[in-house]
Short mmCIF file of C-alpha atoms in Angstrom, two decimals:
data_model
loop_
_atom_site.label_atom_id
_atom_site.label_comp_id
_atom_site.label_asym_id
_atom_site.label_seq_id
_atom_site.Cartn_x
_atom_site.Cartn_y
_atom_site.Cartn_z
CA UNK A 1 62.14 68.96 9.66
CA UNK A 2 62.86 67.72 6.46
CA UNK A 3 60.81 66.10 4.10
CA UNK A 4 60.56 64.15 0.66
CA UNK A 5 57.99 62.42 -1.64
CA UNK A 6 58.07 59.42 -3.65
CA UNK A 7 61.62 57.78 -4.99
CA UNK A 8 62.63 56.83 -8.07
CA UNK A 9 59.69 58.05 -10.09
CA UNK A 10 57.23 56.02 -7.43
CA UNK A 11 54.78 58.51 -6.11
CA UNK A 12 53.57 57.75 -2.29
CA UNK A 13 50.22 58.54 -0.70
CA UNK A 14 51.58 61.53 1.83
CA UNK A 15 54.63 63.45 2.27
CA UNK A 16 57.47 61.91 4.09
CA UNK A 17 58.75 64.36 7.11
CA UNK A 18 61.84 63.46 9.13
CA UNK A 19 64.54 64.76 11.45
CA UNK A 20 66.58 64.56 14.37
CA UNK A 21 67.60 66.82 17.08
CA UNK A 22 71.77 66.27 17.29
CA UNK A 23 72.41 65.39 13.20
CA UNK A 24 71.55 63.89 10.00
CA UNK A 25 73.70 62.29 7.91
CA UNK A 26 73.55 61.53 4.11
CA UNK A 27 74.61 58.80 1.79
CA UNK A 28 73.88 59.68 -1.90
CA UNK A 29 75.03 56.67 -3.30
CA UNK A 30 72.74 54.39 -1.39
CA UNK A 31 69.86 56.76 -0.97
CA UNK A 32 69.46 56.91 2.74
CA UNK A 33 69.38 59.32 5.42
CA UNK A 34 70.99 58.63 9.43
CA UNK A 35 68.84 60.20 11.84
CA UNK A 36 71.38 60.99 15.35
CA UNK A 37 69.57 62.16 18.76
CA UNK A 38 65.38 62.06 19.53
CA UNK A 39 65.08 60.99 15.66
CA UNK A 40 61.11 61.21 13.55
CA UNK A 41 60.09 59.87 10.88
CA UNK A 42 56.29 61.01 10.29
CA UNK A 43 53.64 59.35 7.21
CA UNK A 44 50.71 59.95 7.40
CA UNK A 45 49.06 58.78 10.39
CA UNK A 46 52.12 56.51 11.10
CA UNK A 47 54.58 58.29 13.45
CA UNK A 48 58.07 56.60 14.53
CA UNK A 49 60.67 57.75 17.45
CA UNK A 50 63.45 56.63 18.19
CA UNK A 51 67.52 57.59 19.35
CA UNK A 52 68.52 56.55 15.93
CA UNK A 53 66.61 55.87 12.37
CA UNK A 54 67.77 54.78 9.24
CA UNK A 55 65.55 55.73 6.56
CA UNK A 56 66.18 54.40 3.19
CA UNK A 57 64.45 56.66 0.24
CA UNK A 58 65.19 53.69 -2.00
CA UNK A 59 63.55 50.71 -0.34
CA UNK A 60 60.96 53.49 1.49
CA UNK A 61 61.72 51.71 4.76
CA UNK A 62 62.56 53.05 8.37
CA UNK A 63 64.32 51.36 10.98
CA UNK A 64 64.62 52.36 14.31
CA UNK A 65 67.54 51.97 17.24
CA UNK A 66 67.74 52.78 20.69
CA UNK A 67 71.06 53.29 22.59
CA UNK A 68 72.61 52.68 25.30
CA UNK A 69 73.03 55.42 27.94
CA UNK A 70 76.54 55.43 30.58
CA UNK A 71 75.30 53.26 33.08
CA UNK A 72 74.02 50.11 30.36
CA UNK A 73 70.33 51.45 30.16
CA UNK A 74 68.91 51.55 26.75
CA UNK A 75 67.74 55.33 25.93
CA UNK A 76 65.32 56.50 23.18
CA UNK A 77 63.74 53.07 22.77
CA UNK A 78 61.87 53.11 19.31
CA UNK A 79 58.18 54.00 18.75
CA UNK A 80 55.68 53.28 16.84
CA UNK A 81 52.49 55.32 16.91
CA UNK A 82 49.33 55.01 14.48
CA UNK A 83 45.54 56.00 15.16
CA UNK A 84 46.56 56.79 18.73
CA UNK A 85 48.36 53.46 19.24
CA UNK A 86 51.82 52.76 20.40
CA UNK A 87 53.87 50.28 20.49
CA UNK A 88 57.59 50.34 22.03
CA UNK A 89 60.22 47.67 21.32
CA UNK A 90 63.92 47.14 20.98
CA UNK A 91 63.82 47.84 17.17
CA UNK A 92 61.61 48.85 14.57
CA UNK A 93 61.59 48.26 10.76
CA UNK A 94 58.71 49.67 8.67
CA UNK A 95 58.15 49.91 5.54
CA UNK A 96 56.54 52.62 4.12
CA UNK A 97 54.93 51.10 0.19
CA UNK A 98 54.05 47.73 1.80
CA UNK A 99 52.99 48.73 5.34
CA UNK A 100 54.18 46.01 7.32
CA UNK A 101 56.22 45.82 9.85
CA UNK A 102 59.26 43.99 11.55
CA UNK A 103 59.25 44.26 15.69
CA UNK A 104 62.19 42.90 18.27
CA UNK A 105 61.14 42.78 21.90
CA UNK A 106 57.88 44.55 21.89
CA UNK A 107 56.11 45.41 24.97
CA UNK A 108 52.47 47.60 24.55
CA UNK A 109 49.56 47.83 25.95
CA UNK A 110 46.29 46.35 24.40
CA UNK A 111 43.32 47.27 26.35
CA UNK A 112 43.74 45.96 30.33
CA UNK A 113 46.14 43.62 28.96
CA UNK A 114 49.90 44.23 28.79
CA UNK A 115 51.36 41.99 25.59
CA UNK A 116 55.35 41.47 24.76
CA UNK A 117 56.82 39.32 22.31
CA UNK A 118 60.63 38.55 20.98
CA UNK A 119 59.71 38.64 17.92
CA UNK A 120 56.75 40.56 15.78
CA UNK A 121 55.60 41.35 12.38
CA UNK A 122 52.88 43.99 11.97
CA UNK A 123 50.69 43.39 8.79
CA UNK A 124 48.65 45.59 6.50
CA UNK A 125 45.41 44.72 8.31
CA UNK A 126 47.07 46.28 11.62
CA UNK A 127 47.17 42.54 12.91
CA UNK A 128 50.52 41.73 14.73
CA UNK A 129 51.59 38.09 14.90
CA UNK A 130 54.28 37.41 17.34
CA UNK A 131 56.71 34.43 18.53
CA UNK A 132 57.26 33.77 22.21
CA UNK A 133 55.49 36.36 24.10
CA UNK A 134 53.88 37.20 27.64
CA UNK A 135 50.61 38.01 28.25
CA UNK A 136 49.51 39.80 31.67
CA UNK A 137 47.47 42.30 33.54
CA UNK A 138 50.50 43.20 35.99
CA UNK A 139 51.58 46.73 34.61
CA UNK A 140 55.49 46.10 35.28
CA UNK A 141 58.04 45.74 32.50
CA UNK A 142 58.85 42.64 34.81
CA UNK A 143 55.59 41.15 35.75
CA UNK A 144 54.46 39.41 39.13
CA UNK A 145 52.89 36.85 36.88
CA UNK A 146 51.97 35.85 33.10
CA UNK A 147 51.32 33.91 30.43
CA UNK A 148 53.97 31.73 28.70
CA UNK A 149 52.44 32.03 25.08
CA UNK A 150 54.33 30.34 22.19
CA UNK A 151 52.46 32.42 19.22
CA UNK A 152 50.09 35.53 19.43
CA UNK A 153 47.61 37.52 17.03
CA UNK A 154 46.67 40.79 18.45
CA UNK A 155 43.51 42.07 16.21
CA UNK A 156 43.25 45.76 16.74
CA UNK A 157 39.74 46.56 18.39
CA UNK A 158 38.53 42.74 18.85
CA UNK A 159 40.86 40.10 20.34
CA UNK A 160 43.93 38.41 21.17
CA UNK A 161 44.91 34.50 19.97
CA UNK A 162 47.10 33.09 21.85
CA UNK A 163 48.99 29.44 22.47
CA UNK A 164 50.16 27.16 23.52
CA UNK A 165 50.14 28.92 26.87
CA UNK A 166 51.40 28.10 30.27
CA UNK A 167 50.90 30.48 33.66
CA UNK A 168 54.41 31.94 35.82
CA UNK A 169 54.68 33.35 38.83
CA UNK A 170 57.86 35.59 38.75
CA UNK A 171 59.71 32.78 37.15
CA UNK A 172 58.21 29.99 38.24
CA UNK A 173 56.04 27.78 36.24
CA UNK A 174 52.86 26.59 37.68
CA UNK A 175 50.41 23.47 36.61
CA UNK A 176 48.01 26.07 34.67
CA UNK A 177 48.37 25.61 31.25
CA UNK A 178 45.90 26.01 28.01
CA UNK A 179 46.45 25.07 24.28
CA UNK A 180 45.17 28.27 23.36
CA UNK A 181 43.21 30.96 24.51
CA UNK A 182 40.99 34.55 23.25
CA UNK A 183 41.51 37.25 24.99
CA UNK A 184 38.76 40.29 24.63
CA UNK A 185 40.72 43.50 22.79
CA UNK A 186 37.62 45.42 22.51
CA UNK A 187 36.30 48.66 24.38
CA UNK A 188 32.83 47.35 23.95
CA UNK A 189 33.62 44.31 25.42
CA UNK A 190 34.16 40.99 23.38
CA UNK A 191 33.97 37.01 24.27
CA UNK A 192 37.23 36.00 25.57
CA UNK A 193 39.43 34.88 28.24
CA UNK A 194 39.44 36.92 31.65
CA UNK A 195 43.07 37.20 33.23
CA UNK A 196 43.25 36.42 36.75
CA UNK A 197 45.62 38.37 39.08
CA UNK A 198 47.94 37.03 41.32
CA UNK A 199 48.90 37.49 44.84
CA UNK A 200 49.74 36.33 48.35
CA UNK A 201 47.54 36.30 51.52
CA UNK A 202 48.95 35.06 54.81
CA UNK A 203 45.75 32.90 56.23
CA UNK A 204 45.20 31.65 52.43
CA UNK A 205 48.02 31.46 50.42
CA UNK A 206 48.77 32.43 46.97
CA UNK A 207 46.24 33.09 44.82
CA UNK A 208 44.54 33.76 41.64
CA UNK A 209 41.70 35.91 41.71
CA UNK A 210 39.12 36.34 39.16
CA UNK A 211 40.41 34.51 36.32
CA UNK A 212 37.33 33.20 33.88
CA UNK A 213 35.80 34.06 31.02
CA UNK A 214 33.29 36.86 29.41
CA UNK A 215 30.51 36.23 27.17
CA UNK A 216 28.65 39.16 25.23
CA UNK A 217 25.28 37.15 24.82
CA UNK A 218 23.99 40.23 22.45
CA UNK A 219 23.01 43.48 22.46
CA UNK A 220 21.27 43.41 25.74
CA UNK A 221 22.82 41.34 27.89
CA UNK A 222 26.67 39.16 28.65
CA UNK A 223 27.64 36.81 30.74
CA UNK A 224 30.52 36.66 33.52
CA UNK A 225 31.93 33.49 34.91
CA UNK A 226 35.32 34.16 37.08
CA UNK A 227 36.80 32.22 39.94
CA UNK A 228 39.49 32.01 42.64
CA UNK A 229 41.74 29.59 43.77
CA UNK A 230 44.07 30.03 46.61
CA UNK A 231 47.25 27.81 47.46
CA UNK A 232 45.66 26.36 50.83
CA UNK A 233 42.54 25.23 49.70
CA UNK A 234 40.09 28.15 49.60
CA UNK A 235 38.23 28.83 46.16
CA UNK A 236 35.21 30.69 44.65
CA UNK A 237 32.77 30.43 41.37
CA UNK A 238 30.51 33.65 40.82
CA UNK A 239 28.38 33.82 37.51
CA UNK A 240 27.22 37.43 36.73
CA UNK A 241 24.88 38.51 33.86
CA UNK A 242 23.78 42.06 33.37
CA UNK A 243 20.59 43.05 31.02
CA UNK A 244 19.40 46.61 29.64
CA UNK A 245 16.46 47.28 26.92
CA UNK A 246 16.46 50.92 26.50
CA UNK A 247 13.62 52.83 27.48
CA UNK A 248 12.03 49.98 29.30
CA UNK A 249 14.65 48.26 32.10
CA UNK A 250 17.75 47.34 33.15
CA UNK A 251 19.15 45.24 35.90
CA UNK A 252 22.07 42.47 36.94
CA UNK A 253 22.08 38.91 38.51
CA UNK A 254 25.08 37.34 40.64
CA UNK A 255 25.49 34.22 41.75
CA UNK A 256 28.28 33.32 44.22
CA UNK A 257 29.61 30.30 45.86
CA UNK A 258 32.83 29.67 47.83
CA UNK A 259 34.71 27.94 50.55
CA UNK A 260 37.31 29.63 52.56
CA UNK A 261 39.62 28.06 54.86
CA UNK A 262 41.54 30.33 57.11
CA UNK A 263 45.17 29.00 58.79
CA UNK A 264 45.75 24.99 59.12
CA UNK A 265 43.03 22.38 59.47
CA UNK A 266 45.79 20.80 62.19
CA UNK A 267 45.65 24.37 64.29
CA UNK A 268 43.36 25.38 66.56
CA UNK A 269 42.82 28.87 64.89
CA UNK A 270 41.44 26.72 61.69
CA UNK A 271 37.96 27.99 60.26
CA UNK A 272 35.97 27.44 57.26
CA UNK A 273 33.17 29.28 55.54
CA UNK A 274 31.26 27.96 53.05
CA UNK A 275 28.67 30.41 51.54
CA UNK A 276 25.80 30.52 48.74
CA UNK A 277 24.41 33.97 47.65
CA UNK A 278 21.81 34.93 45.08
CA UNK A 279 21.76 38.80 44.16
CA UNK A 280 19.30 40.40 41.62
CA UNK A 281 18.62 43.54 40.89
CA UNK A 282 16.00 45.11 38.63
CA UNK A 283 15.15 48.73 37.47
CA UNK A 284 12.50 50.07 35.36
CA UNK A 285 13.18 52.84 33.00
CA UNK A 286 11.61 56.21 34.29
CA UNK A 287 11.12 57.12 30.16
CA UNK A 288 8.84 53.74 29.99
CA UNK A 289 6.05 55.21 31.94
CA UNK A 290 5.97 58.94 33.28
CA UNK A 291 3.49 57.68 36.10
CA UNK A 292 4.68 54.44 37.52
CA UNK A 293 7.69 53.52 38.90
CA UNK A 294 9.34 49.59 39.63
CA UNK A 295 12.64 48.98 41.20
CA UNK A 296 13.48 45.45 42.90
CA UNK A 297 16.48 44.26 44.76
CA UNK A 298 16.60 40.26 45.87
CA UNK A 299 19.61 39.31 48.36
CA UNK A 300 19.76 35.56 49.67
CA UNK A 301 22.42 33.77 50.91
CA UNK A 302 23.80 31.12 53.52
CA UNK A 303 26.68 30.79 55.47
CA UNK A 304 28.11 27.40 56.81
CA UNK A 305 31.13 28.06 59.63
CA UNK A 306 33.02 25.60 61.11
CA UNK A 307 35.96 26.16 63.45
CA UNK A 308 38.36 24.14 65.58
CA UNK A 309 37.15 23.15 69.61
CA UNK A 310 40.29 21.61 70.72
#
């Protein structure tokens, strides 16, 4: 691997280290370097892959290619790696002095959520800003379902801004729509938009399940209120809070309400189930006393059913 530092008298922080496994090719006159074949470009803590880099030692800039393999697929898709994240896109252009960042079609992964965007610029803060993008929890370069967004800002290690914003199944749009929306992009957890997954169930219909929103109250306790909604009529609202003071207790309290309608009110297999349930639990530190000991668990609930007598 080669390597080079600073350009035209301009010194940079860290050594410069590329190379490629099938060639490299030179052009003296314009000061840049073609990378052919599982290409690397390496500053710093900022690592980029790709099939094919350009890196210019006058402009201190990298940009990054895939290719297409015999059969249409596109091979060697650039990527950008820094502090342990990556990000993968159609093409890459970085620049090296200014440390931004220009991104086509970039799909990565930011916490449980799965973001891509047409177009991206990555900033000096680490913050990317995006046109047109998705937003979803479905793993698939396809997914089942998203979010429509017009604009994005990803914020490393706190949240996602997003919107206008409109909700697809596979292609189709549906009624849920927000004007914008945050989106928790923390590992500690922070306020923000829960995503709801989507599905199909025969007696119910398609559905979206525990869509809602989180609340970190503060240090001790947060706040959970999800739902679902099905195509045939069935729903649910749950509120969930959990506490914990060190040393001296922890414990959780649910609340749950739903209806559920299974088949066709018109067919004599119809049934509905309403329910109500109340669920707290509470647990005393051992550390805050080394004689006594208090642990409570509360469970009540009700059931209405109603089915069809035809």
């Amino acid at each position: 691997m080669c390597s080079m530092i600073g350009a035209q008298g301009q010194a940079l922080e860290s050594e410069v280290r590329y190379g490629a496994r099938d060639s490299m090719r030179y052009d003296l006159e314009q000061q840049t370097v073609f990378l052919f074949g599982a290409a690397t470009v390496i500053y710093g803590d900022v690592e980029m892959t790709a099939d094919r880099i350009v890196f210019s030692f006058k402009n201190e800039e990298a940009e990054a290619f895939g290719a297409p393999d015999s059969t249409g697929t596109v091979v060697g898709r650039p990527q950008f790696t820094q502090d342990g994240h990556m990000i993968e896109a159609d093409s890459i252009r970085y620049n090296f002095n200014s440390k931004q960042g220009l991104i086509r079609e970039v799909r990565t992964q930011e916490q449980e959520s799965w973001v891509s965007a047409n177009l991206s610029k990555r900033l000096v803060s680490g913050e990317i800003h995006s046109k047109g993008g998705k937003l979803t929890t479905c793993d698939r370069p396809k997914p089942h379902y998203h979010f429509k967004v017009g604009r994005m800002i990803a914020i490393p290690d706190d949240k996602i801004v997003a919107g206008p914003m409109y909700m697809k199944v596979g292609k189709v749009p549906t009624p849920l729509a927000l004007p914008f929306g945050l989106f928790p992009n923390h590992k500690g957890g922070a306020a923000g938009v829960l995503i709801p997954t989507w599905g199909y169930n025969e007696q119910r219909g398609y559905y979206l399940l525990n869509g809602g929103w989180y609340q970190p109250i503060n240090d001790h306790m947060d706040l959970q209120l999800t739902g679902d909604i099905y195509s045939k009529g069935s729903w649910a609202l749950r509120a969930g809070s959990r506490y914990r003071t060190r040393y001296r207790y922890s414990g959780n309290v649910d609340l749950s309400t739903s209806t559920l309608l299974n088949s066709d009110p018109e067919f004599p297999d119809f049934s509905k189930q309403r329910t109500f349930f109340v669920r707290w639990n509470h647990l005393r530190d051992p550390k805050a006393s080394l004689t006594d000991r208090f642990s409570a668990s509360v469970n009540l609930g009700s059931s209405q059913n109603f089915t069809n007598n035809f």
